[in-house]
XYZ file of C-alpha atoms in Angstrom:
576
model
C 105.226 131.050 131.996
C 106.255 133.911 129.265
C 103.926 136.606 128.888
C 104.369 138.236 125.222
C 102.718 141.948 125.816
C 105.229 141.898 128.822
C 107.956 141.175 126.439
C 106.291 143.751 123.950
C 106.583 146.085 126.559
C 109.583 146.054 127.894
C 111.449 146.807 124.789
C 108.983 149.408 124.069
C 110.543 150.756 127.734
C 113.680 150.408 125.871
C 112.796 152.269 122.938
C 111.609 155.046 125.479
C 114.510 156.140 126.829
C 116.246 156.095 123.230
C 113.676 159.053 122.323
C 115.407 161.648 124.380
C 118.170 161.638 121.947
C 115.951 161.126 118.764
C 116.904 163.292 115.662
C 114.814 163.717 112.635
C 116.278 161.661 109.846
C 118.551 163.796 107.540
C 118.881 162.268 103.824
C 121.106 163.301 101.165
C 120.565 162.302 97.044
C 122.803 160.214 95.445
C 123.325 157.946 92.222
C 122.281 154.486 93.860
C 123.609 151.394 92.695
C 122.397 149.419 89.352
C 120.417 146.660 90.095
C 117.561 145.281 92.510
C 115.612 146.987 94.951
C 115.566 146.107 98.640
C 112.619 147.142 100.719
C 112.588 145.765 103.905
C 108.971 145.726 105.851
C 109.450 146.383 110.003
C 106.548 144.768 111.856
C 105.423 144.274 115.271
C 102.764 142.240 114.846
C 101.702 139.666 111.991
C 98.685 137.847 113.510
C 95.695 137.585 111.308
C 94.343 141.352 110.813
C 93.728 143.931 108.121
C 96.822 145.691 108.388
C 98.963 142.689 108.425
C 97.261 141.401 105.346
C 97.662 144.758 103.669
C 101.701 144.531 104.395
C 102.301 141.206 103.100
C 99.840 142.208 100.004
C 102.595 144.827 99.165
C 105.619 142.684 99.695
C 104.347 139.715 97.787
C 103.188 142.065 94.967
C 106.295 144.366 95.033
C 108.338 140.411 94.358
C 106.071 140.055 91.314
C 107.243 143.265 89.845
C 110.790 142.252 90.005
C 111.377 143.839 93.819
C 113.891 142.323 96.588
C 111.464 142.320 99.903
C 112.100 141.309 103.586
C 110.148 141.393 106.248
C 111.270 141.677 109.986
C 109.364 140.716 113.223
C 109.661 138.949 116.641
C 107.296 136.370 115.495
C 107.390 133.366 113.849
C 106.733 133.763 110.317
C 102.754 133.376 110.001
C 101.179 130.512 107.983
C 97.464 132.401 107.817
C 98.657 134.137 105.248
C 101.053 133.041 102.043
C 104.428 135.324 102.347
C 106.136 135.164 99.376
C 109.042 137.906 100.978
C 112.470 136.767 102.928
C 111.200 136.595 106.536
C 113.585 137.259 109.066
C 112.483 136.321 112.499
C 114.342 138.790 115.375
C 115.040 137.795 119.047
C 112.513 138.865 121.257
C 114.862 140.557 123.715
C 116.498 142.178 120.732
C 115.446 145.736 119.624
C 113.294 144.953 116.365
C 115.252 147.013 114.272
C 118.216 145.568 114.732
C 117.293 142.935 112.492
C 117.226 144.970 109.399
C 119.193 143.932 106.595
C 121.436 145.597 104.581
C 118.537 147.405 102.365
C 117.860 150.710 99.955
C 114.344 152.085 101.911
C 113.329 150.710 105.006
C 109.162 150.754 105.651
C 108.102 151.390 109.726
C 104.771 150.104 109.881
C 103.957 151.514 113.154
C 104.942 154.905 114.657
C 106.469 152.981 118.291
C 109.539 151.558 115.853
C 110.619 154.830 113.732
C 112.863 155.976 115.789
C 114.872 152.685 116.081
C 114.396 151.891 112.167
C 116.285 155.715 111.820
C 118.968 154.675 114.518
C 119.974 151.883 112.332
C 121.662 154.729 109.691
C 120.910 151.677 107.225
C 118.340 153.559 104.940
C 115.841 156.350 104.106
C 112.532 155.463 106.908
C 109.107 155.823 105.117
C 106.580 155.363 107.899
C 103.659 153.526 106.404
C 100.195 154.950 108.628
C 97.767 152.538 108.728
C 95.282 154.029 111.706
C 94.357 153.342 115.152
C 93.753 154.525 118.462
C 96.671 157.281 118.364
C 94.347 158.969 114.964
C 91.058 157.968 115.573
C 90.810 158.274 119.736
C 93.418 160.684 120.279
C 91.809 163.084 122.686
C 91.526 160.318 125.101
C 95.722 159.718 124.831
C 97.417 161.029 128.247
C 99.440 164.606 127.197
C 102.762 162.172 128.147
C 101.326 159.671 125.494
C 100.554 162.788 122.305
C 104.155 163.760 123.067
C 105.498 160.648 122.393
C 104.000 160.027 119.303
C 103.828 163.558 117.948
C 108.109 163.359 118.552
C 108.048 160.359 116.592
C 105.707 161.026 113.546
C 108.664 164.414 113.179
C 111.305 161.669 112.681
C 111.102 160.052 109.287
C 111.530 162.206 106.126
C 108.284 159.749 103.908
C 105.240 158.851 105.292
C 102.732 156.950 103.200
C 98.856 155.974 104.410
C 95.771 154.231 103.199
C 93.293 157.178 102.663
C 92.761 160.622 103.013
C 91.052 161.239 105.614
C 93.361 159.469 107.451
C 95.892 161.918 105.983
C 93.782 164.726 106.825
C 94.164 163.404 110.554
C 98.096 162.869 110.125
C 98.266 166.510 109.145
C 95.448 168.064 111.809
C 97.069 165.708 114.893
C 100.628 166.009 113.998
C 101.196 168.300 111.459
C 102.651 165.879 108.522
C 102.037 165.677 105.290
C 101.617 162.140 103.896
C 101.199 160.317 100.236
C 97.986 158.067 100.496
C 98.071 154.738 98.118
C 94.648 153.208 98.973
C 94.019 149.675 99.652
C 93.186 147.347 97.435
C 90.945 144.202 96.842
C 92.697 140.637 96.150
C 91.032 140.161 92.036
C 91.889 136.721 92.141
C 90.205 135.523 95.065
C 87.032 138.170 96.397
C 85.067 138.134 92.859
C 81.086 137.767 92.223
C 81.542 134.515 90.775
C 82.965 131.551 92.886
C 80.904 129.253 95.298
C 78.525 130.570 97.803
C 78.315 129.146 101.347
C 75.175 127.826 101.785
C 72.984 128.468 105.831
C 69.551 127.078 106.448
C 68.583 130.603 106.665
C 69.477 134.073 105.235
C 72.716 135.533 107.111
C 73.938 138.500 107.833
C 77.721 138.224 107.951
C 80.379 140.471 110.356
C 84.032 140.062 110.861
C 86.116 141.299 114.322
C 87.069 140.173 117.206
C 85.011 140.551 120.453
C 88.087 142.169 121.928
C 88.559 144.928 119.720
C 85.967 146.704 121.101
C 85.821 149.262 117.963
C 84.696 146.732 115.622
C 81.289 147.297 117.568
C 80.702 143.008 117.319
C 78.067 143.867 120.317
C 76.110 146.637 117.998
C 75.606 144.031 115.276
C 74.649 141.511 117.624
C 72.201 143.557 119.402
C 70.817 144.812 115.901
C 70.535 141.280 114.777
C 68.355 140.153 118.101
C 66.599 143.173 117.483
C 65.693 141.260 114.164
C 64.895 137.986 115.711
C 62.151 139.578 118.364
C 60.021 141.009 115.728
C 59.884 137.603 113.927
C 62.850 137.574 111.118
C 64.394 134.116 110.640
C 68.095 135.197 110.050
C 71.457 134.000 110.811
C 74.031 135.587 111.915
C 77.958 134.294 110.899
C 81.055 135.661 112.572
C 84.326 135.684 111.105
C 86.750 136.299 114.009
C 90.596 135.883 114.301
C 90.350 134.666 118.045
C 88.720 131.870 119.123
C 85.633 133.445 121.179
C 84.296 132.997 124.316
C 81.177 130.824 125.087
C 79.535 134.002 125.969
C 79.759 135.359 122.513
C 79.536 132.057 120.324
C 76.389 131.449 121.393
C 74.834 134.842 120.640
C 75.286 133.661 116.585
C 74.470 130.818 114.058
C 77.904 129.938 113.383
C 81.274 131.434 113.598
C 84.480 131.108 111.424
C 88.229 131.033 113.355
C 90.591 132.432 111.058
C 89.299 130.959 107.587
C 91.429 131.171 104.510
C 90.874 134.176 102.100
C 88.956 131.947 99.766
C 86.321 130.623 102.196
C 85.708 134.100 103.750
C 84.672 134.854 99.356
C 82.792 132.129 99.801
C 81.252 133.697 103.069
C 80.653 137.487 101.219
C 79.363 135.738 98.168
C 76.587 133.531 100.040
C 75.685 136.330 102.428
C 71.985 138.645 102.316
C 74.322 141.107 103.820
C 77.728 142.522 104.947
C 77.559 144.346 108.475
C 80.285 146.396 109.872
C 79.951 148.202 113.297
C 83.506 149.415 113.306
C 83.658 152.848 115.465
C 86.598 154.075 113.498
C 88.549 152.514 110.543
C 91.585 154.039 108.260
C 89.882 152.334 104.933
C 87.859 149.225 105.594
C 89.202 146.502 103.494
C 86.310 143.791 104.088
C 83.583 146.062 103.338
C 85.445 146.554 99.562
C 86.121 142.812 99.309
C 82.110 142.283 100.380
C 81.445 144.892 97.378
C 83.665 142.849 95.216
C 81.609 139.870 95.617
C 79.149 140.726 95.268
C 77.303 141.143 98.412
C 75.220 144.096 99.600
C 76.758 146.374 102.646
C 75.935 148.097 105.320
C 78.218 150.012 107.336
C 78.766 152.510 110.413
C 79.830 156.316 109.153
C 82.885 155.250 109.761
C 85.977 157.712 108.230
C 87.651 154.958 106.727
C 84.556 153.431 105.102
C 83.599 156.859 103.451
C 86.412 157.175 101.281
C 84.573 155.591 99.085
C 81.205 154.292 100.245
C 77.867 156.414 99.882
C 74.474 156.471 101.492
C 71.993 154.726 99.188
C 74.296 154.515 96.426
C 77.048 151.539 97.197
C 75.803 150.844 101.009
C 73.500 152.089 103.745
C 75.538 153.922 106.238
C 74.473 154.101 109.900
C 74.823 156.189 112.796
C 78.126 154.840 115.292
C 77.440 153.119 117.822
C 73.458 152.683 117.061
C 72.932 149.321 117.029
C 68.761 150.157 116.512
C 69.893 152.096 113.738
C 71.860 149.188 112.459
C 68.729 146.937 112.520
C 66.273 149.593 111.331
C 68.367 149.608 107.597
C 68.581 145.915 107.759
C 65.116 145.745 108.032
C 64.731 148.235 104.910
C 66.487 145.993 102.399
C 64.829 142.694 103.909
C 61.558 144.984 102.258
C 63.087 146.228 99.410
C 64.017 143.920 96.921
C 64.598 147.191 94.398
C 67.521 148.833 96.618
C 69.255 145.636 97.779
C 70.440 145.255 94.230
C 71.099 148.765 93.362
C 73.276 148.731 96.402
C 74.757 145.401 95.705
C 75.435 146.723 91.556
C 77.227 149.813 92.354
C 79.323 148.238 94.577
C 80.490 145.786 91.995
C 81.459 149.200 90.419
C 82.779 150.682 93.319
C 85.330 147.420 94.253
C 87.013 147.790 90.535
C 88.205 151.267 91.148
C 90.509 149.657 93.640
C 92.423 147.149 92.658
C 96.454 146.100 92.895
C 97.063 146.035 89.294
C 97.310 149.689 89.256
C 97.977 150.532 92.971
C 101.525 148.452 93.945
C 103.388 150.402 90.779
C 102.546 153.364 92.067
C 103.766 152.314 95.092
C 107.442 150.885 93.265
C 107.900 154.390 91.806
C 107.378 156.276 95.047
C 109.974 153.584 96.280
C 111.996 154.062 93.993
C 112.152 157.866 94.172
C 112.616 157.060 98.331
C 115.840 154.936 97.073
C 117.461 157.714 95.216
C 118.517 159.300 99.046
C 120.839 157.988 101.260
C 121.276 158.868 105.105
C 123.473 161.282 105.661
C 126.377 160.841 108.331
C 126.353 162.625 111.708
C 129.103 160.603 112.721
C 132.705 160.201 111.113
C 134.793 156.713 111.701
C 137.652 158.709 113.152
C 135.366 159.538 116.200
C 135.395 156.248 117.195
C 138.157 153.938 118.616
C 137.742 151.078 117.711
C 138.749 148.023 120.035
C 138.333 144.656 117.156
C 139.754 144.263 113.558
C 137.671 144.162 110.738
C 139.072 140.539 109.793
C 137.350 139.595 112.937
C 133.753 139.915 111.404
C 132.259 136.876 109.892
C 131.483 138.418 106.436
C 131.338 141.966 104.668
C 127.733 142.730 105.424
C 128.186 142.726 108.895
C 131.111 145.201 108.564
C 129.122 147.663 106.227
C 126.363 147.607 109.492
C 128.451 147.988 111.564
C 130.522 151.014 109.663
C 126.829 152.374 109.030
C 125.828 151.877 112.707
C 129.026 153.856 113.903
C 128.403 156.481 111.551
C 124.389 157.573 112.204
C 124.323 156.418 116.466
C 124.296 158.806 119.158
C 125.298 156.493 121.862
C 129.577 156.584 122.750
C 129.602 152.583 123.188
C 128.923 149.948 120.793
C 128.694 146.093 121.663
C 129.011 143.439 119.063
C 128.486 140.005 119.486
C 131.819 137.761 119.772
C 130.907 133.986 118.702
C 132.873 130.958 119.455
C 132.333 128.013 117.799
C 132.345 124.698 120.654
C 131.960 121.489 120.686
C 128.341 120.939 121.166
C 127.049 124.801 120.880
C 127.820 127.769 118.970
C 127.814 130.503 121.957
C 128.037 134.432 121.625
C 129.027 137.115 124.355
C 128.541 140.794 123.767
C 131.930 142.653 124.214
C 132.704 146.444 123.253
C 134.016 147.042 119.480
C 133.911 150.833 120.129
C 133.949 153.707 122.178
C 133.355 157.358 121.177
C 136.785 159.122 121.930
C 134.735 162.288 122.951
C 132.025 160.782 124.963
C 128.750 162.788 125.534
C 126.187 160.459 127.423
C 127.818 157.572 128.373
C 125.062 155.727 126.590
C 125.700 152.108 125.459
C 123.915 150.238 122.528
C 124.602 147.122 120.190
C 124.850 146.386 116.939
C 124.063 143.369 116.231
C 126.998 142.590 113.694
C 129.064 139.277 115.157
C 132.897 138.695 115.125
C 134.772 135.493 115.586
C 136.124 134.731 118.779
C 138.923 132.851 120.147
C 138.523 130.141 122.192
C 141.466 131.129 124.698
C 139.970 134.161 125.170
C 136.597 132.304 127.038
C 136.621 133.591 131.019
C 136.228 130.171 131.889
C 138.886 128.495 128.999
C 139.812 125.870 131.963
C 136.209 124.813 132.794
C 135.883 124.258 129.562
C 138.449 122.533 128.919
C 137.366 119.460 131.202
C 133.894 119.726 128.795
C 135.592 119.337 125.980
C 137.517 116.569 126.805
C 134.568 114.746 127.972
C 135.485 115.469 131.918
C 132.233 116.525 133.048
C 132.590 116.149 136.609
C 135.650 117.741 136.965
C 133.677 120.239 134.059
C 130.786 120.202 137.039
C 133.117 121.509 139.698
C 135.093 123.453 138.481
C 131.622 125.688 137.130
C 130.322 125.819 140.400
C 132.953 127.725 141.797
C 132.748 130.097 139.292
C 129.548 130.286 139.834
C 129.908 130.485 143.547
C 132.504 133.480 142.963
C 130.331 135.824 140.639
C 128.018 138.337 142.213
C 126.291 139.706 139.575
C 122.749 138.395 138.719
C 122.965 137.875 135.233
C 126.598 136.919 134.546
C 125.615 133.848 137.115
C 123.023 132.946 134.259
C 126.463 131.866 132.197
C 127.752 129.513 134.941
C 124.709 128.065 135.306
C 123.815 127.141 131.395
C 127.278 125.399 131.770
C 126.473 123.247 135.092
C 123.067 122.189 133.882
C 124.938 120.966 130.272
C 127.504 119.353 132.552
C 124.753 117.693 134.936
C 122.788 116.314 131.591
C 126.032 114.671 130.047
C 126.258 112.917 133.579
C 122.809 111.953 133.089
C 121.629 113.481 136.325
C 118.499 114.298 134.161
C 116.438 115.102 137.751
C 118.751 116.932 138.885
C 119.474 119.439 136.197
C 115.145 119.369 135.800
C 114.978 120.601 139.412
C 117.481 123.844 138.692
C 116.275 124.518 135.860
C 112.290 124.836 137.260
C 113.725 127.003 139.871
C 116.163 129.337 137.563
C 113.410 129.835 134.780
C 111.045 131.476 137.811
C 114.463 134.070 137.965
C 114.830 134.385 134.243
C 111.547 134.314 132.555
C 112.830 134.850 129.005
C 116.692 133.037 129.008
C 115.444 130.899 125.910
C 118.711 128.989 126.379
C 117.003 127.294 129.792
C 113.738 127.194 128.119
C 115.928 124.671 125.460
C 117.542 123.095 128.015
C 114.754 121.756 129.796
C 113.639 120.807 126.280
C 116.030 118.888 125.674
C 116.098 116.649 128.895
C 112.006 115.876 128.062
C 113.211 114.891 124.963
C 116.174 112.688 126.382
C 113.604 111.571 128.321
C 110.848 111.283 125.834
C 108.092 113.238 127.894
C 106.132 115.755 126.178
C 108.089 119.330 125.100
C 106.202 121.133 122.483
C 104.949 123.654 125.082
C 108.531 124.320 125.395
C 109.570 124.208 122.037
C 106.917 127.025 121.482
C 108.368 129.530 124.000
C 111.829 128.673 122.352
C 110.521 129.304 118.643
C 108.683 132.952 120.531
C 111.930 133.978 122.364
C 114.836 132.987 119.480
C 118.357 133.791 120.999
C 118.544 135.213 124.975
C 120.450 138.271 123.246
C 119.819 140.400 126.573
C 122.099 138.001 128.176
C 125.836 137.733 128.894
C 125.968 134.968 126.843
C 123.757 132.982 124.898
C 123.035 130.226 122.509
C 123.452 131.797 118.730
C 120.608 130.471 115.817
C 118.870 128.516 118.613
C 115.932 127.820 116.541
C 118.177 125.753 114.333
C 118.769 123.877 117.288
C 115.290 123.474 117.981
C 114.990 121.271 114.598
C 117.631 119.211 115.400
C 115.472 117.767 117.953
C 112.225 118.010 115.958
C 113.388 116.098 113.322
């Protein structure tokens, strides 16, 4: 019923035709203000992975040190992982960056947002590299594809990454220098001693999922068959974010969905061996936190992995892609009592070269350098005339956005939502709070900074008048026509959200169920239907919660003419 890559990739279509007018973020010094930082963390995704965990790792650790931290993302804040950091959850069909808060260095942690996190004129943009396919399979990118991202790694003054050879890439692929602060390994939880999972047999132990193919999860299952032919008894365990398929679960001995940070210690601690296939990675966290418990590695010559791993020293490295290679140094340490714990020793040493104690204030002091700039202005408020008084907004933040916004956008219309306060619903509509007086491309974008509105000044004030009153048929009616009378597509969307609310205070639950099945096939991600029809199974007590998870995804229809606001805190209104 929703897709979310389509989602994902439609306002990446969005962000596309913003990157024509991109301009490389110009920053100014200045004497900031006394008191806390603000760092706010942009994110498009926070399922479970490495570079997700190395994010919140920061922004929890950053709080300890006395640091003010947000994090912004489409998705619901994740419970895989404890986030200590004020999580602010943005509307799908609102640009990401939008929901930035007021802040004194804003963090893009992937190059598609940089642009938009500079268009917000909020704060100095460090981009924070953390590798993929764009550094480690770029000759393989379409020449459309290398423009796009070369253009946008130009954009942000800072960027900051996780080793250096991934720096060396930065600079040979696009020509940037960058500041690398290496990973680090979690001291209180991946340590040699601690409790050791127990299998009837040794195991070798690998972590990926089966659909990110570069994790090479077929290489170290072929190696470990390889194993089992020539008479081995070894298990293999699989520590994988995604539930498999059958296919795959039944080519190992057991396999771990997701597990908390302290049973995958458990995991390193108990295994004969750590095995890592990965065709490319920017550091390789797991094979440090396997070396900081402990447990003997072997790895792929991976770039990321040979920042600090060496041949016959802390690991055995084999060739890419080899999986007989793979089982061939397996084999060698199954034989040789006297390397397995040389390897396994120095790796002990190698893990407690990298740890967060003396990595994340690094990390605050290059932050706090970043803070000591402010954006400079490429805009002046007298360009602009502006159409709404600034008693109209519903608190001081939203006017300094919105000042900000005016002053750093190249587009010559802004939109601000106008919210009015009804009698069941809080409602917004997006109406234009200024217009460049010398226009240049007619382009239009919003800032997401809301004003009161006035009831009287509704388009449909006498409709909703008969709502109010509690005069739903005449309410019904009187919607339909203007329904009836509007041509355009979307605007239709706010007639109907009002006949369907008239329609369930008349109780016609089956009624209202049947339009809304056939205007959610038109509108695929108008959340406010979505609730709607949530709210009748509720009435009705049938089942909802596959609704109420597509509301939760979606959050406000904020690509709509009008829409419910902080529909999420209607959600638990129901729930509880």
């Amino acid at each position: 019923m929703i897709n979310i890559e389509e989602l994902r990739q439609n306002e990446f279509k969005r962000r596309l035709k913003h990157l024509k007018y991109a301009k490389k973020q110009e920053i100014v010094s200045f004497r900031r203000r006394q008191g806390q930082l603000h760092v706010t963390y942009v994110m498009t995704q926070v399922g479970v992975s490495g570079g997700a965990k190395i994010i919140f790792e920061h922004a929890n650790r950053l709080i300890q040190l006395g640091v003010k931290v947000s994090i912004v993302s489409h998705f619901p804040k994740p419970t895989w992982y404890p986030i200590e950091a004020h999580y602010i959850k943005v509307p799908f069909t609102l640009e990401l960056a939008k929901g930035i808060p007021e802040c004194d260095v804003i963090i893009a942690t992937y190059w598609d947002h940089i642009n938009a996190c500079i268009e917000t004129g909020i704060a100095p943009v460090v981009y924070f590299e953390q590798g993929d396919f764009h550094l480690f399979d770029f000759n393989n990118l379409t020449h459309e594809f290398k423009e796009i991202i070369y253009s946008q790694l130009q954009l942000p003054e800072y960027i900051i990454t996780v080793s250096k050879t991934t720096a060396d890439l930065i600079k040979k692929l696009y020509n940037r220098d960058s500041i690398v602060f290496h990973n680090a390994v979690d001291e209180g939880i991946f340590v040699e001693e601690g409790e050791k999972y127990e299998s009837e047999h040794p195991y070798l132990l690998m972590m990926g999922s089966e659909y990110s193919k570069f994790k090479g999860i077929d290489d170290i299952i072929n190696s470990y068959n390889c194993l089992k032919s020539q008479g081995y008894e070894l298990d293999l365990i699989w520590i994988t974010p995604n539930k498999p398929t059958e296919v795959y679960q039944d080519k190992v001995s057991k396999v771990f969905i997701n597990p908390p940070q302290s049973k995958i210690a458990e995991l390193y601690r108990g295994a004969f061996l750590f095995v890592s296939g990965s065709r490319y990675e920017s550091f390789s966290l797991p094979v440090l936190e396997a070396m900081s418990c402990g447990c003997p590695v072997i790895s792929t010559r991976n770039v990321g992995v040979l920042e600090y791993a060496k041949d016959n020293f802390n690991a055995l490295i084999t060739e890419i892609g080899d999986h007989k290679d793979i089982a061939k140094k397996i084999e060698i340490l199954l034989n040789d009592n006297v390397l397995l714990q040389k390897i396994r020793k120095n790796g002990l040493y190698t893990a407690q070269k990298f740890r967060w104690e003396s990595i994340i204030p690094k990390i605050l002091n290059y932050y706090k350098y970043v803070s000591m700039y402010k954006v400079n202005e490429i805009n002046k408020i007298d360009d602009w005339k502006i159409y709404i008084s600034y008693g109209e907004f519903l608190n001081n933040i939203d006017i300094d956005r919105f000042n900000k916004f005016l002053l750093q956008t190249n587009v010559d219309i802004v939109l601000v939502p106008k919210v009015y306060n009804l009698c069941d619903y809080k409602i917004a509509e997006w109406t234009v709070a200024a217009k460049r007086k010398k226009t240049e491309s007619g382009r239009t974008d919003y800032c997401y900074s809301p004003i009161k509105g006035d009831l009287n000044e509704l388009s449909y004030y006498d409709a909703y008048e008969f709502y109010e009153k509690g005069l739903f048929n005449e309410a019904l009616i009187s919607f339909m026509k203007y329904y009836k009378k509007e041509h355009d597509q979307l605007k239709k969307t706010v007639y109907l959200r009002w006949i369907i609310l008239s329609l369930i205070k008349l109780n016609r639950y089956e009624e209202a169920g049947r339009l809304l099945e056939g205007s959610i096939k038109l509108y695929k991600d108008y959340s406010d239907l979505y609730y709607l029809y949530m709210f009748i199974l509720y009435l009705n007590k049938h089942e909802y919660k596959k609704f109420l998870d597509i509301v939760s995804i979606l959050g406000d229809a904020t690509n709509y003419p009008e829409f419910f606001v902080d529909i999420e805190e209607k959600l638990k209104g129901i729930v509880d």
